[in-house]
Coordinates of C-alpha atoms (C1' of nucleotides) in Angstrom, one line a residue:
Chain A
M7 CA 79.9 106.9 96.7
T8 CA 80.8 104.6 99.6
R9 CA 84.4 105.2 100.9
L10 CA 85.7 102.6 103.3
A11 CA 88.7 103.2 105.6
V12 CA 90.4 99.8 105.5
A13 CA 93.4 100.8 107.6
P14 CA 95.3 104.0 108.1
G15 CA 96.2 105.3 104.6
V16 CA 94.1 102.6 102.8
V17 CA 90.8 103.6 101.2
H18 CA 88.4 101.3 99.3
W19 CA 85.6 102.6 97.0
P20 CA 83.4 99.6 96.0
G21 CA 81.9 100.1 92.6
Y22 CA 83.8 103.3 91.9
L23 CA 83.4 102.6 88.1
G24 CA 79.9 101.7 87.0
P25 CA 79.2 98.9 84.5
E26 CA 79.3 101.2 81.5
A27 CA 82.6 102.8 82.6
Q28 CA 84.1 99.4 83.1
A29 CA 83.1 98.2 79.7
A30 CA 84.5 101.4 78.1
L31 CA 87.8 100.9 80.0
V32 CA 88.0 97.3 78.9
A33 CA 87.8 98.6 75.3
D34 CA 90.5 101.1 76.0
L35 CA 92.7 98.3 77.4
R36 CA 92.2 96.1 74.4
A37 CA 93.7 99.0 72.4
V38 CA 96.5 99.3 74.8
A39 CA 97.3 95.6 74.6
A40 CA 97.2 95.6 70.8
Q41 CA 99.9 98.2 70.9
A42 CA 101.8 96.9 73.9
P43 CA 101.3 93.1 74.2
F44 CA 101.1 91.4 77.6
F45 CA 104.5 90.0 78.5
Q46 CA 105.5 87.5 81.2
P47 CA 107.7 89.2 83.8
R48 CA 110.5 87.2 85.4
M49 CA 112.1 87.2 88.8
P50 CA 115.4 88.9 89.2
K51 CA 118.4 86.6 89.4
T52 CA 116.4 83.4 89.1
G53 CA 114.4 84.2 86.0
K54 CA 111.3 82.4 87.5
P55 CA 108.2 83.6 85.7
F56 CA 105.4 85.4 87.4
S57 CA 101.9 83.9 87.1
V58 CA 100.6 87.3 86.3
R59 CA 101.0 88.8 82.8
M60 CA 101.7 92.5 82.4
T61 CA 101.7 95.4 80.2
N62 CA 101.7 99.2 80.8
C63 CA 100.5 102.5 79.6
G64 CA 101.7 106.0 80.4
T65 CA 105.2 107.4 80.0
L66 CA 106.8 104.8 82.1
G67 CA 106.1 101.1 82.7
W68 CA 107.2 98.7 85.3
V69 CA 109.1 95.6 84.1
S70 CA 111.0 92.8 85.8
D71 CA 113.5 90.3 84.4
E72 CA 116.8 88.7 85.5
T73 CA 118.3 92.2 85.7
G74 CA 115.9 93.5 88.2
Y75 CA 112.8 95.5 88.8
R76 CA 112.7 98.9 87.1
Y77 CA 110.6 101.5 85.3
Q78 CA 111.4 102.2 81.7
P79 CA 109.8 104.1 78.8
L80 CA 109.9 101.2 76.3
H81 CA 108.2 97.9 76.0
P82 CA 110.7 95.1 76.9
V83 CA 109.7 92.9 73.9
T84 CA 108.7 95.3 71.1
G85 CA 111.0 98.2 72.1
E86 CA 108.2 100.6 71.4
P87 CA 107.0 103.3 73.8
W88 CA 104.1 102.5 76.1
P89 CA 100.7 103.7 74.8
P90 CA 99.3 106.8 76.4
M91 CA 97.2 106.4 79.5
P92 CA 93.4 106.4 78.7
D93 CA 91.7 109.6 79.9
V94 CA 89.5 107.8 82.3
L95 CA 92.5 106.7 84.3
T96 CA 94.0 110.2 84.5
Q97 CA 90.5 111.3 85.6
A98 CA 90.3 108.7 88.3
W99 CA 93.7 109.7 89.6
R100 CA 92.7 113.4 89.8
D101 CA 89.5 112.4 91.5
L102 CA 90.9 110.0 94.1
A103 CA 94.6 110.5 94.6
S104 CA 94.8 113.8 96.4
Y105 CA 98.2 114.4 94.7
P106 CA 98.9 117.5 92.6
H107 CA 100.9 115.9 89.8
E108 CA 100.0 113.6 86.9
P109 CA 100.5 109.8 87.1
E110 CA 103.3 108.5 85.0
A111 CA 102.8 104.8 85.0
C112 CA 99.8 102.5 84.8
L113 CA 100.8 98.9 85.3
V114 CA 98.2 96.5 83.8
N115 CA 98.2 93.1 85.4
F116 CA 96.2 90.2 84.1
Y117 CA 95.3 87.5 86.5
A118 CA 94.1 84.2 85.1
A119 CA 92.0 82.1 87.5
D120 CA 95.1 80.5 89.0
A121 CA 97.4 83.6 89.1
R122 CA 98.6 85.0 92.4
M123 CA 100.8 87.8 93.6
G124 CA 102.8 87.3 96.8
L125 CA 103.0 89.9 99.5
H126 CA 105.4 92.7 98.4
Q127 CA 106.0 96.4 98.6
D128 CA 105.8 98.9 95.7
R129 CA 109.2 100.5 96.2
D130 CA 110.7 101.0 92.8
E131 CA 109.4 104.6 92.5
Q132 CA 111.4 107.7 93.4
E133 CA 108.3 109.5 94.7
F134 CA 106.7 107.9 97.8
D135 CA 104.7 111.1 98.6
A136 CA 102.3 110.0 95.8
P137 CA 99.8 107.2 96.6
V138 CA 99.2 104.1 94.5
L139 CA 95.8 103.9 93.0
S140 CA 94.4 100.5 92.0
L141 CA 91.4 99.7 89.8
S142 CA 89.9 96.3 89.5
L143 CA 88.1 94.8 86.4
G144 CA 86.6 91.3 86.0
D145 CA 86.7 88.5 88.5
T146 CA 86.9 89.4 92.2
A147 CA 90.3 89.1 93.9
V148 CA 91.0 88.3 97.5
F149 CA 93.5 91.0 98.4
R150 CA 95.6 91.2 101.5
I151 CA 97.4 94.2 102.9
G152 CA 99.5 94.6 106.0
G153 CA 102.0 97.0 107.4
T154 CA 105.5 98.1 106.3
Q155 CA 107.2 95.1 107.9
R156 CA 106.7 91.5 107.0
G157 CA 105.1 89.3 109.6
G158 CA 102.8 92.1 110.9
K159 CA 99.0 92.0 111.1
T160 CA 97.2 91.8 107.8
V161 CA 93.7 92.4 106.6
S162 CA 92.0 90.7 103.7
L163 CA 89.4 92.2 101.5
K164 CA 87.7 91.4 98.2
L165 CA 88.2 93.6 95.3
A166 CA 85.4 93.4 92.8
S167 CA 85.1 94.7 89.3
G168 CA 84.9 98.5 89.3
D169 CA 86.4 98.9 92.8
A170 CA 89.1 101.5 93.5
L171 CA 91.7 101.1 96.2
L172 CA 94.1 103.8 97.2
F173 CA 97.1 103.3 99.5
G174 CA 99.3 106.2 100.5
G175 CA 100.7 108.1 103.4
E176 CA 101.7 105.6 106.1
A177 CA 100.4 102.8 103.9
R178 CA 102.4 103.7 100.8
L179 CA 105.0 101.0 101.5
A180 CA 102.5 98.5 103.0
Y181 CA 103.0 94.9 102.0
H182 CA 100.2 93.7 99.8
G183 CA 99.3 90.9 97.4
I184 CA 96.6 88.8 95.8
D185 CA 95.8 85.5 97.6
R186 CA 93.4 84.2 94.9
I187 CA 91.0 85.0 92.1
L188 CA 87.4 84.0 92.4
A189 CA 86.8 82.5 89.0
G190 CA 83.5 83.1 87.4
S191 CA 82.6 86.0 89.7
S192 CA 82.3 88.5 86.9
A193 CA 81.2 88.4 83.2
L194 CA 83.0 91.6 82.2
L195 CA 85.9 89.8 80.6
P196 CA 84.8 87.2 78.1
Q197 CA 87.8 85.1 78.7
G198 CA 87.4 85.4 82.5
G199 CA 90.1 86.4 84.9
R200 CA 91.0 89.8 86.4
I201 CA 92.7 93.0 85.2
N202 CA 94.2 95.2 87.8
L203 CA 95.4 98.7 87.0
T204 CA 97.9 100.4 89.3
L205 CA 98.5 104.1 88.7
R206 CA 101.7 105.6 90.1
R207 CA 103.8 108.7 90.1
V208 CA 107.3 107.4 89.5
T209 CA 109.7 110.4 89.4
K210 CA 109.9 113.3 91.8
P211 CA 107.8 116.2 90.3
P212 CA 109.8 119.2 89.0
A213 CA 110.4 121.7 91.7
Chain B
dA1 C1' 113.0 92.6 94.0
dA2 C1' 106.2 91.3 93.2
dG3 C1' 108.9 83.9 92.1
dT4 C1' 108.0 79.6 95.7
dT5 C1' 106.0 77.5 100.5
dA6 C1' 104.4 78.4 105.0
dC7 C1' 101.9 81.1 107.8
dG8 C1' 98.4 84.2 109.2
Chain C
dA17 C1' 111.5 82.9 107.0
dA18 C1' 114.3 86.1 103.1
dT19 C1' 117.8 88.1 100.2
dT20 C1' 117.9 95.3 96.9

DNA sequence: AAGTTACG
DNA sequence: AATT
Protein backbone atom coordinates (compact mmCIF):
# COMPACT_ATOMS: atom_id res chain seq x y z
CA MET A 1 0.00 0.00 0.00
CA THR A 2 1.50 3.30 -1.06
CA ARG A 3 1.68 5.84 1.77
CA LEU A 4 2.57 9.37 0.77
CA ALA A 5 3.75 12.01 3.25
CA VAL A 6 2.08 15.14 1.88
CA ALA A 7 3.20 17.49 4.65
CA PRO A 8 4.01 17.01 8.34
CA GLY A 9 1.00 15.25 9.83
CA VAL A 10 -0.70 14.64 6.48
CA VAL A 11 -0.67 11.16 4.91
CA HIS A 12 -2.29 10.09 1.64
CA TRP A 13 -3.04 6.49 0.69
CA PRO A 14 -4.09 6.39 -2.97
CA GLY A 15 -6.45 3.52 -3.67
CA TYR A 16 -6.77 2.50 -0.03
CA LEU A 17 -10.18 0.99 -0.83
CA GLY A 18 -10.28 -1.27 -3.86
CA PRO A 19 -13.12 -1.21 -6.37
CA GLU A 20 -15.12 -3.93 -4.61
CA ALA A 21 -14.78 -2.26 -1.21
CA GLN A 22 -15.83 1.04 -2.73
CA ALA A 23 -18.96 -0.49 -4.24
CA ALA A 24 -19.86 -2.17 -0.96
CA LEU A 25 -19.37 1.09 0.90
CA VAL A 26 -21.61 2.93 -1.56
CA ALA A 27 -24.31 0.37 -0.82
CA ASP A 28 -23.84 0.96 2.91
CA LEU A 29 -24.13 4.69 2.36
CA ARG A 30 -27.33 4.30 0.41
CA ALA A 31 -28.78 2.65 3.48
CA VAL A 32 -27.43 5.46 5.66
CA ALA A 33 -29.00 8.08 3.42
CA ALA A 34 -32.32 6.22 3.39
CA GLN A 35 -32.43 6.48 7.17
CA ALA A 36 -30.77 9.91 7.48
CA PRO A 37 -31.51 11.94 4.35
CA PHE A 38 -28.99 14.42 2.99
CA PHE A 39 -29.72 17.93 4.19
CA GLN A 40 -28.42 21.30 3.11
CA PRO A 41 -26.34 22.93 5.81
CA ARG A 42 -26.48 26.70 6.21
CA MET A 43 -23.99 29.28 7.38
CA PRO A 44 -24.23 30.61 10.90
CA LYS A 45 -25.78 34.08 11.19
CA THR A 46 -26.39 34.54 7.47
CA GLY A 47 -28.18 31.28 6.68
CA LYS A 48 -26.43 31.09 3.30
CA PRO A 49 -26.61 27.50 2.07
CA PHE A 50 -23.58 25.33 1.46
CA SER A 51 -23.14 23.89 -2.01
CA VAL A 52 -22.28 20.55 -0.38
CA ARG A 53 -25.08 18.35 0.97
CA MET A 54 -24.51 16.40 4.16
CA THR A 55 -25.61 13.57 6.34
CA ASN A 56 -23.86 11.63 9.11
CA CYS A 57 -23.52 8.25 10.68
CA GLY A 58 -22.16 7.31 14.08
CA THR A 59 -23.27 8.53 17.49
CA LEU A 60 -22.71 12.19 16.69
CA GLY A 61 -23.14 14.20 13.52
CA TRP A 62 -21.88 17.59 12.43
CA VAL A 63 -24.53 20.12 11.47
CA SER A 64 -24.59 23.81 10.66
CA ASP A 65 -27.40 26.33 10.61
CA GLU A 66 -28.06 29.95 11.63
CA THR A 67 -27.35 28.94 15.22
CA GLY A 68 -23.84 27.73 14.55
CA TYR A 69 -21.69 24.69 13.95
CA ARG A 70 -22.10 21.79 16.33
CA TYR A 71 -22.16 18.04 16.81
CA GLN A 72 -25.47 16.52 17.84
CA PRO A 73 -26.90 13.01 18.21
CA LEU A 74 -30.05 13.66 16.15
CA HIS A 75 -30.71 14.45 12.49
CA PRO A 76 -31.66 18.14 12.18
CA VAL A 77 -34.70 17.45 9.97
CA THR A 78 -36.06 14.07 11.04
CA GLY A 79 -35.07 14.30 14.70
CA GLU A 80 -33.96 10.67 14.56
CA PRO A 81 -30.60 9.32 15.72
CA TRP A 82 -27.89 9.00 13.09
CA PRO A 83 -27.51 5.49 11.67
CA PRO A 84 -24.64 3.40 13.00
CA MET A 85 -21.29 3.66 11.33
CA PRO A 86 -20.71 0.89 8.78
CA ASP A 87 -18.10 -1.60 9.97
CA VAL A 88 -15.75 -0.87 7.08
CA LEU A 89 -15.40 2.68 8.36
CA THR A 90 -14.60 1.63 11.90
CA GLN A 91 -12.07 -0.79 10.44
CA ALA A 92 -10.44 1.92 8.33
CA TRP A 93 -10.11 4.08 11.45
CA ARG A 94 -8.48 1.25 13.39
CA ASP A 95 -6.18 0.57 10.46
CA LEU A 96 -5.03 4.12 9.74
CA ALA A 97 -5.76 6.51 12.58
CA SER A 98 -3.19 5.39 15.18
CA TYR A 99 -5.63 6.52 17.84
CA PRO A 100 -6.77 4.14 20.59
CA HIS A 101 -10.45 5.09 20.82
CA GLU A 102 -13.40 4.60 18.53
CA PRO A 103 -14.54 7.28 16.09
CA GLU A 104 -17.84 8.91 17.03
CA ALA A 105 -18.79 10.84 13.94
CA CYS A 106 -18.69 10.19 10.24
CA LEU A 107 -19.71 13.23 8.22
CA VAL A 108 -20.91 12.25 4.75
CA ASN A 109 -20.47 15.09 2.26
CA PHE A 110 -21.94 14.91 -1.24
CA TYR A 111 -20.32 17.13 -3.84
CA ALA A 112 -22.17 17.62 -7.10
CA ALA A 113 -20.00 18.68 -10.02
CA ASP A 114 -20.22 22.36 -9.10
CA ALA A 115 -19.88 22.01 -5.32
CA ARG A 116 -16.95 23.51 -3.43
CA MET A 117 -15.71 23.78 0.11
CA GLY A 118 -13.76 26.85 1.10
CA LEU A 119 -10.61 26.60 3.18
CA HIS A 120 -11.52 25.96 6.80
CA GLN A 121 -10.38 24.27 9.99
CA ASP A 122 -12.11 21.34 11.68
CA ARG A 123 -12.30 22.75 15.17
CA ASP A 124 -15.69 21.81 16.53
CA GLU A 125 -14.38 18.71 18.25
CA GLN A 126 -13.33 18.54 21.89
CA GLU A 127 -10.53 16.09 21.17
CA PHE A 128 -7.73 17.41 18.95
CA ASP A 129 -5.38 14.56 19.85
CA ALA A 130 -7.36 12.37 17.46
CA PRO A 131 -6.70 12.76 13.74
CA VAL A 132 -9.31 13.31 11.03
CA LEU A 133 -9.62 10.48 8.51
CA SER A 134 -11.06 11.21 5.07
CA LEU A 135 -12.21 8.66 2.48
CA SER A 136 -13.13 9.62 -1.07
CA LEU A 137 -15.67 7.96 -3.37
CA GLY A 138 -16.68 8.87 -6.90
CA ASP A 139 -15.35 11.79 -8.90
CA THR A 140 -11.84 13.03 -8.16
CA ALA A 141 -11.55 16.19 -6.07
CA VAL A 142 -8.89 18.86 -6.18
CA PHE A 143 -8.07 19.20 -2.49
CA ARG A 144 -5.97 21.94 -0.90
CA ILE A 145 -4.34 21.91 2.50
CA GLY A 146 -2.12 24.46 4.22
CA GLY A 147 -1.04 25.28 7.73
CA THR A 148 -2.84 26.39 10.85
CA GLN A 149 -2.95 30.03 9.80
CA ARG A 150 -4.67 31.51 6.81
CA GLY A 151 -2.46 32.94 4.13
CA GLY A 152 0.29 30.37 4.59
CA LYS A 153 1.71 28.04 2.00
CA THR A 154 -0.72 25.47 0.67
CA VAL A 155 -0.38 22.30 -1.34
CA SER A 156 -2.91 20.87 -3.78
CA LEU A 157 -3.51 17.21 -4.39
CA LYS A 158 -6.10 15.14 -6.19
CA LEU A 159 -8.21 12.77 -4.13
CA ALA A 160 -9.57 9.94 -6.24
CA SER A 161 -12.16 7.31 -5.48
CA GLY A 162 -10.88 4.92 -2.82
CA ASP A 163 -8.20 7.27 -1.50
CA ALA A 164 -7.66 7.79 2.21
CA LEU A 165 -6.23 10.95 3.71
CA LEU A 166 -5.30 11.41 7.35
CA PHE A 167 -4.44 14.68 9.03
CA GLY A 168 -3.39 14.79 12.62
CA GLY A 169 -0.69 15.99 14.95
CA GLU A 170 0.59 19.34 13.80
CA ALA A 171 -1.78 19.17 10.83
CA ARG A 172 -4.90 18.50 12.90
CA LEU A 173 -6.00 22.13 12.67
CA ALA A 174 -4.66 22.71 9.16
CA TYR A 175 -6.79 24.77 6.83
CA HIS A 176 -8.16 22.62 4.03
CA GLY A 177 -10.86 22.65 1.39
CA ILE A 178 -12.05 21.46 -2.00
CA ASP A 179 -11.23 23.66 -4.99
CA ARG A 180 -13.22 21.72 -7.52
CA ILE A 181 -14.66 18.37 -8.58
CA LEU A 182 -13.49 16.74 -11.79
CA ALA A 183 -16.83 15.73 -13.26
CA GLY A 184 -16.91 12.42 -15.06
CA SER A 185 -13.65 11.15 -13.59
CA SER A 186 -15.30 8.13 -11.92
CA ALA A 187 -18.20 5.85 -12.75
CA LEU A 188 -18.69 4.64 -9.17
CA LEU A 189 -21.70 6.84 -8.50
CA PRO A 190 -24.35 6.54 -11.22
CA GLN A 191 -25.45 10.13 -10.72
CA GLY A 192 -21.86 11.38 -10.72
CA GLY A 193 -20.34 13.62 -8.11
CA ARG A 194 -18.23 12.81 -5.08
CA ILE A 195 -18.86 11.51 -1.60
CA ASN A 196 -16.36 12.34 1.09
CA LEU A 197 -16.44 10.64 4.46
CA THR A 198 -14.68 12.25 7.41
CA LEU A 199 -14.29 10.20 10.55
CA ARG A 200 -13.64 11.95 13.80
CA ARG A 201 -13.39 11.50 17.51
CA VAL A 202 -15.50 14.33 18.95
CA THR A 203 -15.44 13.95 22.73
CA LYS A 204 -12.52 13.41 25.03
CA PRO A 205 -12.26 9.70 25.72
CA PRO A 206 -13.12 8.59 29.25
CA ALA A 207 -10.17 8.67 31.60
C1' DA B 1 -17.98 28.96 11.91
C1' DA B 2 -16.84 25.00 6.35
C1' DG B 3 -21.05 30.67 2.75
C1' DT B 4 -18.85 34.39 -1.05
C1' DT B 5 -14.61 36.50 -3.93
C1' DA B 6 -9.78 36.97 -4.37
C1' DC B 7 -5.59 34.98 -4.06
C1' DG B 8 -2.17 31.52 -4.13
C1' DA C 1 -8.94 39.87 3.77
C1' DA C 2 -12.38 37.90 8.07
C1' DT C 3 -15.50 37.70 11.90
C1' DT C 4 -16.26 31.87 17.26
